[in-house]
Amino acid sequence: LVLLNGQRMPTDAVTGAVDLNMVPLAAVERIEVLKDGASAIYGSDALGGVVNIITRKDFQGTEVDVRQSVPQHKGGARTDLGLVNGISGEKLNAVTTLSFRNNWAVNSRDRDWTAVVMSPTGAPGSYRDAGTTTWHADPNCPSGLIDPDTGRCNFNAGDYSTELPNLRQFGLMTDVNYEASSELKLFGRLGLVQRHVTWAYAPSP
């Protein structure tokens, strides 16, 4: 069970999973994990445990966070930008978080363990004469894709597949808490996530 400040987060109607990208990382103060024994409080959904994401509340001022990571191998670089602004008073506190994330794709051919994924169904393909069992690679088949044992033209899916996509994401979340009286407390939350994912590949030269 995944909670945000003690409240259930919406789940996907098909998979039942919670999209944690809805919560900007810069807005998170801490994460509480309850491994078991929470079903009496939260119901049967909590049999496997509870994850409660706590966001910042009593934050005042402005904070900027910039992170950049570049893998040793080609592709997969990541940039994260976060901006947090908060006001805190005697009765009112509000925290607004803006986040931007940009991930570059990782093509299968750029990693040794995924670069070669051979299939005997090649392009342009193979043929055999009627009444024979010997395969012949199409004359246009690149020499490096001809199987020396079977003579067939193979197809390397690793040249055209992507392990991780290009991802560009913008997130906004605002939490407002107002204590009207000792018996009445009001709160509101506004969240927005815009995500663009591209599984584009670039064939090897």
GROMACS .gro file of C-alpha atoms in nm:
model
  205
    1LEU     CA    1   0.000   0.000   0.000
    2VAL     CA    2   0.144   0.337  -0.107
    3LEU     CA    3   0.037   0.651   0.080
    4LEU     CA    4   0.111   1.018   0.033
    5ASN     CA    5   0.105   1.200   0.367
    6GLY     CA    6  -0.107   0.919   0.510
    7GLN     CA    7  -0.359   0.918   0.224
    8ARG     CA    8  -0.395   0.654  -0.045
    9MET     CA    9  -0.249   0.737  -0.382
   10PRO     CA   10  -0.450   0.657  -0.696
   11THR     CA   11  -0.368   0.332  -0.873
   12ASP     CA   12  -0.369   0.232  -1.237
   13ALA     CA   13  -0.704   0.083  -1.336
   14VAL     CA   14  -0.539  -0.202  -1.528
   15THR     CA   15  -0.222  -0.295  -1.338
   16GLY     CA   16  -0.318  -0.166  -0.993
   17ALA     CA   17   0.027  -0.006  -0.960
   18VAL     CA   18   0.096   0.341  -0.820
   19ASP     CA   19   0.281   0.589  -1.041
   20LEU     CA   20   0.544   0.738  -0.810
   21ASN     CA   21   0.639   0.989  -1.079
   22MET     CA   22   0.339   1.189  -0.957
   23VAL     CA   23   0.547   1.295  -0.654
   24PRO     CA   24   0.839   1.528  -0.737
   25LEU     CA   25   1.154   1.405  -0.565
   26ALA     CA   26   1.238   1.754  -0.443
   27ALA     CA   27   0.911   1.762  -0.247
   28VAL     CA   28   0.989   1.452  -0.043
   29GLU     CA   29   1.100   1.502   0.317
   30ARG     CA   30   1.119   1.135   0.417
   31ILE     CA   31   0.972   0.793   0.340
   32GLU     CA   32   0.830   0.572   0.612
   33VAL     CA   33   0.813   0.196   0.554
   34LEU     CA   34   0.601  -0.041   0.760
   35LYS     CA   35   0.685  -0.398   0.664
   36ASP     CA   36   0.383  -0.580   0.808
   37GLY     CA   37   0.108  -0.569   1.068
   38ALA     CA   38  -0.068  -0.269   0.914
   39SER     CA   39  -0.375  -0.450   0.777
   40ALA     CA   40  -0.574  -0.375   1.095
   41ILE     CA   41  -0.536  -0.002   1.026
   42TYR     CA   42  -0.533   0.025   0.646
   43GLY     CA   43  -0.718  -0.290   0.540
   44SER     CA   44  -0.621  -0.592   0.334
   45ASP     CA   45  -0.421  -0.377   0.088
   46ALA     CA   46  -0.159  -0.339   0.361
   47LEU     CA   47  -0.089  -0.710   0.411
   48GLY     CA   48   0.239  -0.673   0.226
   49GLY     CA   49   0.334  -0.356   0.411
   50VAL     CA   50   0.291   0.018   0.377
   51VAL     CA   51   0.506   0.288   0.214
   52ASN     CA   52   0.416   0.637   0.331
   53ILE     CA   53   0.573   0.927   0.142
   54ILE     CA   54   0.595   1.239   0.358
   55THR     CA   55   0.633   1.571   0.178
   56ARG     CA   56   0.768   1.897   0.316
   57LYS     CA   57   0.525   2.110   0.514
   58ASP     CA   58   0.699   2.364   0.739
   59PHE     CA   59   0.943   2.481   0.475
   60GLN     CA   60   1.012   2.848   0.429
   61GLY     CA   61   1.227   3.001   0.157
   62THR     CA   62   1.349   2.879  -0.180
   63GLU     CA   63   1.571   2.584  -0.265
   64VAL     CA   64   1.717   2.479  -0.600
   65ASP     CA   65   1.853   2.130  -0.667
   66VAL     CA   66   2.044   2.032  -0.983
   67ARG     CA   67   2.171   1.680  -1.053
   68GLN     CA   68   2.348   1.537  -1.355
   69SER     CA   69   2.460   1.178  -1.408
   70VAL     CA   70   2.649   1.040  -1.708
   71PRO     CA   71   2.711   0.663  -1.738
   72GLN     CA   72   3.045   0.525  -1.846
   73HIS     CA   73   2.884   0.371  -2.154
   74LYS     CA   74   2.701   0.551  -2.433
   75GLY     CA   75   2.348   0.674  -2.363
   76GLY     CA   76   2.148   0.689  -2.041
   77ALA     CA   77   2.255   1.033  -1.922
   78ARG     CA   78   2.010   1.196  -1.680
   79THR     CA   79   1.939   1.551  -1.571
   80ASP     CA   80   1.717   1.643  -1.273
   81LEU     CA   81   1.616   1.996  -1.179
   82GLY     CA   82   1.410   2.082  -0.872
   83LEU     CA   83   1.275   2.408  -0.735
   84VAL     CA   84   1.103   2.426  -0.394
   85ASN     CA   85   0.935   2.737  -0.259
   86GLY     CA   86   0.759   2.752   0.076
   87ILE     CA   87   0.587   2.997   0.304
   88SER     CA   88   0.511   2.922   0.667
   89GLY     CA   89   0.306   3.128   0.909
   90GLU     CA   90   0.115   3.089   1.230
   91LYS     CA   91  -0.190   2.937   1.061
   92LEU     CA   92  -0.095   2.892   0.696
   93ASN     CA   93   0.186   2.701   0.528
   94ALA     CA   94   0.222   2.625   0.158
   95VAL     CA   95   0.493   2.442  -0.032
   96THR     CA   96   0.521   2.443  -0.411
   97THR     CA   97   0.760   2.213  -0.595
   98LEU     CA   98   0.859   2.227  -0.961
   99SER     CA   99   1.063   1.945  -1.112
  100PHE     CA  100   1.210   1.865  -1.450
  101ARG     CA  101   1.365   1.535  -1.553
  102ASN     CA  102   1.535   1.444  -1.880
  103ASN     CA  103   1.661   1.092  -1.950
  104TRP     CA  104   1.846   0.999  -2.268
  105ALA     CA  105   1.773   0.664  -2.429
  106VAL     CA  106   1.986   0.353  -2.397
  107ASN     CA  107   1.996   0.159  -2.724
  108SER     CA  108   2.045  -0.216  -2.701
  109ARG     CA  109   2.349  -0.205  -2.929
  110ASP     CA  110   2.530   0.025  -2.682
  111ARG     CA  111   2.552  -0.245  -2.412
  112ASP     CA  112   2.753  -0.565  -2.454
  113TRP     CA  113   2.490  -0.783  -2.286
  114THR     CA  114   2.206  -0.668  -2.518
  115ALA     CA  115   2.392  -0.584  -2.841
  116VAL     CA  116   2.345  -0.927  -3.003
  117VAL     CA  117   1.992  -1.071  -3.017
  118MET     CA  118   1.992  -1.293  -3.325
  119SER     CA  119   1.682  -1.425  -3.498
  120PRO     CA  120   1.683  -1.675  -3.790
  121THR     CA  121   1.401  -1.476  -3.948
  122GLY     CA  122   1.615  -1.217  -4.116
  123ALA     CA  123   1.573  -0.925  -4.349
  124PRO     CA  124   1.603  -0.954  -4.645
  125GLY     CA  125   1.565  -1.322  -4.550
  126SER     CA  126   1.660  -1.664  -4.679
  127TYR     CA  127   1.529  -1.913  -4.934
  128ARG     CA  128   1.567  -2.276  -5.034
  129ASP     CA  129   1.499  -2.456  -5.358
  130ALA     CA  130   1.195  -2.677  -5.390
  131GLY     CA  131   1.261  -3.033  -5.279
  132THR     CA  132   1.581  -2.939  -5.088
  133THR     CA  133   1.658  -2.867  -4.724
  134THR     CA  134   1.954  -2.637  -4.783
  135TRP     CA  135   1.901  -2.271  -4.700
  136HIS     CA  136   2.059  -1.986  -4.894
  137ALA     CA  137   2.089  -1.630  -4.767
  138ASP     CA  138   1.944  -1.359  -4.988
  139PRO     CA  139   2.218  -1.197  -5.201
  140ASN     CA  140   2.147  -0.864  -5.029
  141CYS     CA  141   2.205  -1.008  -4.681
  142PRO     CA  142   2.508  -0.849  -4.508
  143SER     CA  143   2.790  -1.100  -4.479
  144GLY     CA  144   2.812  -1.054  -4.102
  145LEU     CA  145   2.454  -1.180  -4.059
  146ILE     CA  146   2.490  -1.505  -4.255
  147ASP     CA  147   2.487  -1.807  -4.022
  148PRO     CA  148   2.787  -2.026  -4.120
  149ASP     CA  149   2.613  -2.340  -3.992
  150THR     CA  150   2.270  -2.303  -4.153
  151GLY     CA  151   2.341  -2.057  -4.435
  152ARG     CA  152   2.040  -1.848  -4.334
  153CYS     CA  153   2.031  -1.470  -4.313
  154ASN     CA  154   1.991  -1.372  -3.950
  155PHE     CA  155   1.841  -1.057  -3.806
  156ASN     CA  156   2.000  -0.878  -3.510
  157ALA     CA  157   1.718  -0.720  -3.310
  158GLY     CA  158   1.978  -0.550  -3.093
  159ASP     CA  159   2.047  -0.303  -3.374
  160TYR     CA  160   1.690  -0.175  -3.363
  161SER     CA  161   1.569  -0.210  -3.002
  162THR     CA  162   1.584   0.025  -2.705
  163GLU     CA  163   1.647  -0.077  -2.343
  164LEU     CA  164   1.546   0.257  -2.189
  165PRO     CA  165   1.347   0.526  -2.372
  166ASN     CA  166   1.396   0.898  -2.404
  167LEU     CA  167   1.200   1.052  -2.118
  168ARG     CA  168   1.117   1.416  -2.060
  169GLN     CA  169   0.898   1.494  -1.760
  170PHE     CA  170   0.770   1.807  -1.591
  171GLY     CA  171   0.605   1.794  -1.248
  172LEU     CA  172   0.426   2.043  -1.026
  173MET     CA  173   0.287   1.988  -0.677
  174THR     CA  174   0.147   2.237  -0.429
  175ASP     CA  175   0.046   2.152  -0.070
  176VAL     CA  176  -0.149   2.407   0.134
  177ASN     CA  177  -0.245   2.368   0.502
  178TYR     CA  178  -0.457   2.618   0.693
  179GLU     CA  179  -0.553   2.597   1.058
  180ALA     CA  180  -0.881   2.787   1.083
  181SER     CA  181  -0.927   2.698   1.449
  182SER     CA  182  -0.824   2.442   1.705
  183GLU     CA  183  -1.103   2.217   1.575
  184LEU     CA  184  -1.092   2.292   1.203
  185LYS     CA  185  -0.796   2.234   0.975
  186LEU     CA  186  -0.811   2.267   0.597
  187PHE     CA  187  -0.570   2.127   0.344
  188GLY     CA  188  -0.545   2.113  -0.032
  189ARG     CA  189  -0.313   1.959  -0.288
  190LEU     CA  190  -0.262   2.033  -0.656
  191GLY     CA  191  -0.053   1.799  -0.868
  192LEU     CA  192   0.041   1.794  -1.234
  193VAL     CA  193   0.270   1.561  -1.428
  194GLN     CA  194   0.343   1.594  -1.798
  195ARG     CA  195   0.549   1.313  -1.947
  196HIS     CA  196   0.681   1.249  -2.296
  197VAL     CA  197   0.831   0.908  -2.368
  198THR     CA  198   0.993   0.810  -2.699
  199TRP     CA  199   1.104   0.455  -2.776
  200ALA     CA  200   1.283   0.576  -3.088
  201TYR     CA  201   1.588   0.391  -3.211
  202ALA     CA  202   1.863   0.478  -3.454
  203PRO     CA  203   1.982   0.186  -3.672
  204SER     CA  204   2.354   0.127  -3.657
  205PRO     CA  205   2.548   0.263  -3.954
   0.00000   0.00000   0.00000
